[in-house]
Short mmCIF file of C-alpha atoms in Angstrom, two decimals:
data_model
loop_
_atom_site.label_atom_id
_atom_site.label_comp_id
_atom_site.label_asym_id
_atom_site.label_seq_id
_atom_site.Cartn_x
_atom_site.Cartn_y
_atom_site.Cartn_z
CA MET A 1 7.80 -8.69 14.33
CA TRP A 2 5.15 -10.63 12.38
CA SER A 3 1.83 -11.25 14.12
CA ARG A 4 1.43 -14.36 11.96
CA PRO A 5 3.12 -15.77 8.84
CA LEU A 6 1.58 -15.21 5.44
CA PRO A 7 -0.41 -18.18 4.12
CA GLU A 8 1.73 -20.38 1.89
CA GLY A 9 1.70 -19.13 -1.70
CA ALA A 10 -0.34 -16.03 -0.81
CA GLN A 11 0.22 -12.85 -2.78
CA PRO A 12 -0.84 -9.67 -0.92
CA SER A 13 -3.22 -7.52 -2.94
CA THR A 14 -2.87 -4.51 -0.66
CA VAL A 15 -0.04 -3.39 1.64
CA THR A 16 -0.76 -0.64 4.14
CA VAL A 17 1.85 1.06 6.33
CA SER A 18 0.51 2.98 9.31
CA GLN A 19 1.59 4.52 12.60
CA ASP A 20 -0.62 4.68 15.66
CA ALA A 21 -0.80 7.42 18.29
CA ALA A 22 1.68 5.52 20.48
CA GLY A 23 4.34 5.79 17.77
CA ARG A 24 4.18 2.13 16.70
CA TRP A 25 4.51 1.27 13.02
CA PHE A 26 2.41 -1.45 11.39
CA VAL A 27 2.48 -3.13 7.99
CA SER A 28 -0.86 -4.71 7.08
CA MET A 29 -1.13 -7.04 4.06
CA LEU A 30 -4.47 -8.10 2.62
CA CYS A 31 -4.53 -11.56 1.06
CA ASP A 32 -6.73 -14.60 0.54
CA ASP A 33 -6.22 -17.33 3.12
CA PRO A 34 -7.28 -20.77 1.87
CA SER A 35 -6.59 -22.25 5.31
CA VAL A 36 -9.74 -20.63 6.70
CA GLN A 37 -12.18 -23.52 6.43
CA PRO A 38 -15.41 -24.31 8.31
CA PHE A 39 -15.00 -26.24 11.55
CA PRO A 40 -16.57 -29.71 11.72
CA ALA A 41 -20.28 -29.43 12.53
CA ALA A 42 -21.08 -29.41 16.24
CA ASP A 43 -24.34 -30.32 17.96
CA SER A 44 -24.04 -27.70 20.70
CA ALA A 45 -25.61 -24.27 21.03
CA VAL A 46 -25.03 -21.58 23.63
CA GLY A 47 -26.84 -18.50 24.88
CA ILE A 48 -24.61 -15.56 25.80
CA ASP A 49 -25.60 -12.75 28.17
CA VAL A 50 -23.14 -9.87 28.44
CA GLY A 51 -22.66 -7.95 31.67
CA LEU A 52 -20.36 -5.80 33.76
CA ASP A 53 -19.78 -7.81 36.95
CA HIS A 54 -19.00 -10.73 34.64
CA LEU A 55 -18.18 -10.10 31.00
CA LEU A 56 -20.29 -13.08 29.87
CA ALA A 57 -22.71 -15.54 31.39
CA LEU A 58 -23.31 -18.66 29.30
CA SER A 59 -26.39 -20.83 29.24
CA THR A 60 -24.14 -23.72 30.32
CA GLY A 61 -23.80 -22.01 33.72
CA GLU A 62 -20.25 -20.80 33.07
CA LYS A 63 -19.35 -17.19 33.81
CA ILE A 64 -16.44 -15.36 32.18
CA ALA A 65 -14.78 -12.81 34.47
CA ASN A 66 -14.57 -9.18 33.39
CA SER A 67 -10.84 -8.44 33.36
CA GLY A 68 -11.41 -4.67 33.59
CA HIS A 69 -8.34 -3.75 31.57
CA GLU A 70 -8.98 -0.01 31.74
CA ARG A 71 -9.68 -0.19 35.49
CA ARG A 72 -6.40 -2.03 36.12
CA ASP A 73 -4.40 0.69 34.35
CA ARG A 74 -6.52 3.62 35.51
CA ALA A 75 -3.91 4.99 37.94
CA ARG A 76 -1.16 4.79 35.32
CA LEU A 77 -3.39 6.47 32.75
CA ALA A 78 -4.40 9.25 35.17
CA LYS A 79 -0.76 9.95 36.01
CA ALA A 80 0.19 10.23 32.34
CA GLN A 81 -2.80 12.48 31.65
CA ARG A 82 -1.88 14.79 34.55
CA LYS A 83 1.63 15.17 33.18
CA LEU A 84 0.22 15.99 29.76
CA SER A 85 -2.17 18.58 31.19
CA ARG A 86 0.78 20.42 32.77
CA LYS A 87 2.52 20.83 29.43
CA ALA A 88 1.82 24.13 27.71
CA LYS A 89 0.50 23.94 24.16
CA GLY A 90 3.63 25.62 22.86
CA ASP A 91 5.91 23.25 24.74
CA GLY A 92 6.86 21.43 21.54
CA ALA A 93 8.82 18.21 22.05
CA ASN A 94 7.92 17.84 25.75
CA ARG A 95 4.19 17.98 25.02
CA ILE A 96 4.55 15.51 22.16
CA LYS A 97 6.46 13.15 24.48
CA ALA A 98 3.79 13.44 27.19
CA ARG A 99 0.99 12.88 24.66
CA ARG A 100 2.73 9.76 23.39
CA LYS A 101 2.99 8.36 26.93
CA VAL A 102 -0.79 8.72 27.31
CA ALA A 103 -1.27 7.01 23.94
CA LYS A 104 0.99 4.12 25.01
CA VAL A 105 -1.16 3.45 28.08
CA HIS A 106 -4.30 3.49 25.92
CA ALA A 107 -2.62 1.14 23.43
CA ARG A 108 -1.62 -1.26 26.24
CA ILE A 109 -5.23 -1.37 27.48
CA ALA A 110 -6.64 -1.89 23.98
CA ASP A 111 -4.11 -4.61 23.08
CA ARG A 112 -4.81 -6.65 26.22
CA ARG A 113 -8.56 -6.31 25.79
CA ARG A 114 -8.41 -7.31 22.11
CA ASP A 115 -6.19 -10.31 22.86
CA MET A 116 -8.64 -11.56 25.49
CA LEU A 117 -11.65 -11.06 23.20
CA HIS A 118 -9.96 -12.88 20.32
CA LYS A 119 -9.17 -15.91 22.47
CA LEU A 120 -12.67 -15.95 23.97
CA THR A 121 -14.59 -15.60 20.69
CA THR A 122 -12.43 -18.22 18.95
CA ARG A 123 -13.15 -20.66 21.76
CA LEU A 124 -16.91 -20.02 21.67
CA VAL A 125 -17.08 -20.38 17.88
CA ARG A 126 -14.96 -23.53 17.93
CA GLU A 127 -17.14 -25.23 20.58
CA ASN A 128 -20.65 -24.25 19.41
CA GLN A 129 -22.61 -24.50 16.17
CA THR A 130 -25.15 -21.83 17.16
CA LEU A 131 -24.45 -18.79 19.33
CA VAL A 132 -27.32 -16.64 20.59
CA ILE A 133 -26.70 -13.07 21.77
CA GLU A 134 -28.82 -10.04 22.57
CA ASP A 135 -29.13 -7.26 19.98
CA LEU A 136 -27.94 -4.40 22.23
CA THR A 137 -27.63 -0.78 21.11
CA VAL A 138 -24.38 -0.04 22.88
CA ARG A 139 -24.03 3.48 21.47
CA ASN A 140 -27.27 4.42 23.26
CA MET A 141 -26.31 2.63 26.47
CA VAL A 142 -23.05 4.58 26.86
CA ARG A 143 -25.08 7.78 27.13
CA ASN A 144 -25.63 6.70 30.73
CA HIS A 145 -22.65 8.54 32.23
CA THR A 146 -22.70 6.34 35.33
CA LEU A 147 -22.04 3.17 33.33
CA ALA A 148 -20.42 4.54 30.16
CA ARG A 149 -16.84 3.89 31.28
CA ALA A 150 -17.55 0.33 32.40
CA ILE A 151 -19.54 -0.50 29.25
CA SER A 152 -16.77 0.87 27.03
CA ASP A 153 -14.16 -1.15 28.93
CA ALA A 154 -16.24 -4.32 28.53
CA SER A 155 -16.25 -3.68 24.75
CA TRP A 156 -19.52 -5.45 23.97
CA SER A 157 -19.57 -4.11 20.39
CA GLU A 158 -16.12 -5.48 19.61
CA PHE A 159 -17.06 -8.82 21.16
CA ARG A 160 -20.07 -9.09 18.86
CA SER A 161 -18.11 -8.04 15.77
CA LEU A 162 -15.41 -10.65 16.42
CA LEU A 163 -18.00 -13.33 17.13
CA GLU A 164 -19.92 -12.62 13.92
CA TYR A 165 -17.00 -12.57 11.51
CA LYS A 166 -15.44 -15.70 13.02
CA ALA A 167 -18.80 -17.47 12.78
CA ALA A 168 -18.90 -16.50 9.10
CA TRP A 169 -15.38 -17.84 8.58
CA TYR A 170 -15.90 -21.15 10.30
CA GLY A 171 -19.44 -22.09 9.31
CA ARG A 172 -21.24 -21.20 12.55
CA GLU A 173 -24.45 -19.24 13.11
CA VAL A 174 -24.94 -16.17 15.30
CA ILE A 175 -28.53 -15.27 16.21
CA ALA A 176 -29.31 -11.86 17.72
CA VAL A 177 -32.43 -11.76 19.86
CA ASP A 178 -34.44 -8.55 19.85
CA ARG A 179 -33.24 -6.12 22.54
CA PHE A 180 -36.79 -5.80 23.89
CA PHE A 181 -37.01 -9.50 24.74
CA PRO A 182 -37.28 -9.66 28.58
CA SER A 183 -34.50 -12.20 29.02
CA SER A 184 -34.18 -11.74 32.79
CA ARG A 185 -37.84 -12.12 33.69
CA PRO A 186 -38.89 -15.59 32.44
CA ARG A 187 -37.87 -18.46 34.70
CA SER A 188 -35.88 -20.77 32.45
CA VAL A 189 -37.07 -23.99 34.14
CA CYS A 190 -40.82 -23.55 34.62
CA GLY A 191 -41.39 -20.65 32.21
CA THR A 192 -43.18 -18.43 34.76
CA LEU A 193 -42.79 -14.70 34.06
CA GLN A 194 -41.56 -12.54 36.93
CA GLU A 195 -43.61 -9.36 37.22
CA ARG A 196 -40.64 -7.28 38.35
CA MET A 197 -36.91 -7.92 38.22
CA PRO A 198 -34.90 -4.98 39.62
CA LEU A 199 -31.16 -4.99 38.93
CA SER A 200 -30.43 -5.52 42.62
CA VAL A 201 -31.85 -9.06 42.41
CA ARG A 202 -28.99 -11.34 41.34
CA THR A 203 -30.27 -14.72 42.56
CA TRP A 204 -33.66 -15.99 43.68
CA THR A 205 -35.49 -19.25 44.35
CA CYS A 206 -38.45 -19.96 42.10
CA ASP A 207 -41.78 -21.35 43.30
CA CYS A 208 -40.81 -24.62 41.60
CA GLY A 209 -37.83 -24.89 43.96
CA THR A 210 -35.11 -23.95 41.43
CA THR A 211 -32.50 -21.40 42.47
CA HIS A 212 -31.70 -19.08 39.56
CA ASP A 213 -28.68 -16.91 38.87
CA ARG A 214 -29.99 -13.81 37.09
CA ASP A 215 -27.35 -13.73 34.33
CA VAL A 216 -27.28 -17.48 33.64
CA ASN A 217 -31.08 -17.51 33.60
CA ALA A 218 -31.01 -14.69 31.02
CA ALA A 219 -28.52 -16.64 28.88
CA LYS A 220 -30.76 -19.74 28.98
CA ASN A 221 -33.77 -17.66 27.96
CA LEU A 222 -31.81 -16.07 25.11
CA LEU A 223 -30.82 -19.53 23.89
CA ALA A 224 -34.43 -20.73 23.97
CA ALA A 225 -35.62 -17.64 22.09
CA GLY A 226 -32.83 -17.93 19.53
CA LEU A 227 -33.55 -21.59 18.82
CA ALA A 228 -37.26 -20.81 18.53
CA VAL A 229 -36.55 -18.38 15.72
CA THR A 230 -35.15 -21.18 13.59
CA VAL A 231 -38.72 -22.50 13.59
CA CYS A 232 -40.89 -19.38 13.40
CA GLY A 233 -38.58 -16.35 13.14
CA ALA A 234 -40.27 -14.40 15.94
CA GLY A 235 -38.51 -12.05 18.34
CA VAL A 236 -35.17 -11.91 16.55
CA ARG A 237 -33.78 -9.08 14.50
CA PRO A 238 -31.99 -9.68 11.18
CA GLN A 239 -28.22 -9.95 11.42
CA ARG A 240 -26.18 -6.86 10.69
CA SER A 241 -25.10 -6.79 7.08
CA SER A 242 -21.52 -6.79 5.91
CA PRO A 243 -20.22 -3.90 3.72
CA GLY A 244 -20.91 -6.10 0.71
CA GLY A 245 -24.54 -6.48 1.72
CA GLN A 246 -24.38 -10.13 2.77
CA SER A 247 -25.78 -11.43 6.04
CA ALA A 248 -23.27 -11.50 8.86
CA THR A 249 -23.76 -15.25 9.19
CA LYS A 250 -23.66 -16.03 5.49
CA GLN A 251 -20.58 -14.21 4.28
CA LYS A 252 -18.13 -15.83 1.92
CA THR A 253 -14.73 -16.72 3.33
CA PRO A 254 -13.13 -13.27 3.77
CA ARG A 255 -9.61 -12.17 3.33
CA ARG A 256 -7.28 -12.12 6.29
CA GLU A 257 -4.91 -9.37 7.33
CA PRO A 258 -1.81 -10.70 9.06
#
């Protein structure tokens, strides 16, 4: 079954046949897609704060729920893994069958997560000219064994990768604010800096009378910092480079794999 039709008149330059651990076969064809054109310019910008309780909090006040795909299938995955652990290493076909069942559960989780992230990133890129995110080092954060599973399930790295390449395709800009920027501490309305902001504090009322949601406040502060860099360039790290050495937000229209 085709995931999408080939662009009209396209001639694949590379065809790759592969099989995943779940036993599924894939044919991937690399070709130029002239239909990938920049979206019409928009006058909107959005700050995006990633999290675990909610996958995203936007500077508009919207929160995107964390679907928790791995958590929803955790019992099914554990059952398949227990069956696999009971198979002896020399148990040939039975062990292969049990291993494949585990792989199918993992594939189901990954497919649902990827589908959700694709829809979400396409929507954000379509609606906003500038998207401001935080430059997180996820590989270091997953060393925290208490949060590693939840962070991996949220798939922050994949979210950023999808956002950046779609922005490059469609003429949008992604700005990554330095990870050391204290996005949760400044009050987005009056600008006062909170001295302490423990993780247990999710909402609070400022001295100016504004009630803040911690995550939305952080997204608003990220947006302000990201827009400031267009003027002075302070507090924002350079975008990650593509394999060809171009900026992630200034790549040429890439090829598409259907």
